[in-house]
Amino acid sequence: MRMPRRGLVIQARTRWLLVGLALLFSLVLLMYLLECAPQTDGNGSLPGVVGETMGKEYYQALLQEQEEHYQNRATSLKRQIAQLKQELQEMSDKLKSLQEKKSPKVNGMNYQGTKEQTSNDLLEFLHSQIDKAEVSVGAKLPSEYGVIPFESFTSMKVFQLEMGLTRHPEEKPVRKDKRDELVEVIEAGLEVINNPDEEDGQDEDDGVGDRQLYSENDFIEGYYRTERDKGTQYELFYKKTDGMEYRHVTLFRPFGPLMKVKSETVDISRSIINVIVPLAGRTEAFAQFMQNFRDVCIHQDKRVHLTVVYFGQDGLSEVKSILESVARETDFNNYTLVSLNEEFNRGRGLDMGARAWEKGEVLMFFCDVDVYFTAEFLNSCRLNAEPGKKVFYPVVFSLYNPAIVYANQDIPPPVEQQLVHKKDSGFWRDFGFGMTCQYRTDFLTVGGFDLEVKGWGGEDVHLYRKYLHGELMVVRTPVPGLFHLWHEKHCADELTPEQYRMCIQSKAMNEASHSHLGMLVFREEIEAHLRKQAYRTNSEAAG
């Protein structure tokens, strides 16, 4: 039986329509991949090389990396989906078991009872996810590698640890779902603050007119981290421009809707920070540190005490002179100088600095002379440390050697202009635990530093592990206002093999980015290539 001619025409048109749709889909997919391609830092020139042009091999490698990234992401999502399916199946089995235990009733009553029981069981499950997560209390962990660090964000940028070769230490959220997630979280925090319930400690008599309403412009910063088998935790901070009180909201997404954990007002107006700096020699670096301290702590924050623990006699008079000069010029007398006539020991210095304070409880910031911090960081220090509850271990952004980073300039720019979060300017020092904010009583309760550790490195990790093995919550996150300035390192022969390995590793990591080090290694090859190119160009012009 032959198909009518009209049917053949319709079938042909349908086939061409499907082909057109397939081509359109391919074009949209290509545009999407181009749109999602990672952007470069915009600084394509490399030290010692002018006008390098990326070749075909670079983009092929970039496409291959992007494909691997999407494959890894797809694998991760499949694993999460499988976990969710398993949990839902367990919940379904639990509900079925409960229903089977019930005696038969009238259809309407039985349905209503089952519906209420389902809702209660779901709520119970979501709350159990919060209880299992490290939200309100710390969890005992075997080592520093068990910590799930936070990533910090503002309304415009995300500061992240995991970069690989395509992501940047500071960037705007590229994916729409990530942007939407952060916007949703900020708005949910505002809803909690502006519409408090009885649990938040707000009086019911207070009307909306008597209450100060917050907006998106009042959002200061936030931190988030995801525990794979539980959910995502968000710590949000809001503040009015003309006020000193912060509103702190904790939210948790237990692989479901956001659930409020707590909402509180945090007053940091009277919170004094004791900045403790161990030092031996390096008076020029100390003079630079005091310039930053003068600008940030004395002129801006005005709620800081400085404790300097100096080892040895060489350079002690210069340190005293610098402190006395700052005191005269700024009328600042909230400092203590502790002199120890012994070999430098960082743990010993910080321990002496903590015990030299005789005015009761105080928030301490263990600092080094090569660290540059902002007034915003000091407030982050106050907001993320709480006596008997949590300690703050920020991740420092460590700057590379400016002589390599700015090799194309006659001289490196001033320090203030080097403080940028870019791949070729520095990295998140996620293997360092020396900079920390914690209360004096917590430090003394865990036993302080291991004073048997001599010389460079190791003492900070031991203290960090003490907190991990205890009940206090450890807040670990990169912060934008804390920088480690580059300085030349010398690894002494007296160090133990483990300390020497750590010192060499730190020295290599601090020098330059992967691409800049590569350009230095292949400098001769690059220069030879440029000479050949110039010779070929001149020959063609002469011919």
PDB file of C-alpha atoms in Angstrom, residues 102-115:
ATOM      1  CA  LYS A 102      -1.162   2.051  62.499  1.00  0.00           C
ATOM      2  CA  SER A 103      -4.545   0.371  62.856  1.00  0.00           C
ATOM      3  CA  PRO A 104      -7.050   0.929  59.984  1.00  0.00           C
ATOM      4  CA  LYS A 105      -9.248   4.007  60.422  1.00  0.00           C
ATOM      5  CA  VAL A 106     -11.773   6.009  58.489  1.00  0.00           C
ATOM      6  CA  ASN A 107     -10.262   7.020  55.179  1.00  0.00           C
ATOM      7  CA  GLY A 108     -10.296  10.759  55.861  1.00  0.00           C
ATOM      8  CA  MET A 109      -8.831  10.469  59.364  1.00  0.00           C
ATOM      9  CA  ASN A 110      -6.228   7.958  58.274  1.00  0.00           C
ATOM     10  CA  TYR A 111      -5.108  10.177  55.384  1.00  0.00           C
ATOM     11  CA  GLN A 112      -4.922  13.226  57.608  1.00  0.00           C
ATOM     12  CA  GLY A 113      -2.905  11.376  60.248  1.00  0.00           C
ATOM     13  CA  THR A 114      -0.503  10.013  57.622  1.00  0.00           C
ATOM     14  CA  LYS A 115      -0.038  13.497  56.149  1.00  0.00           C
TER      15      LYS A 115
END
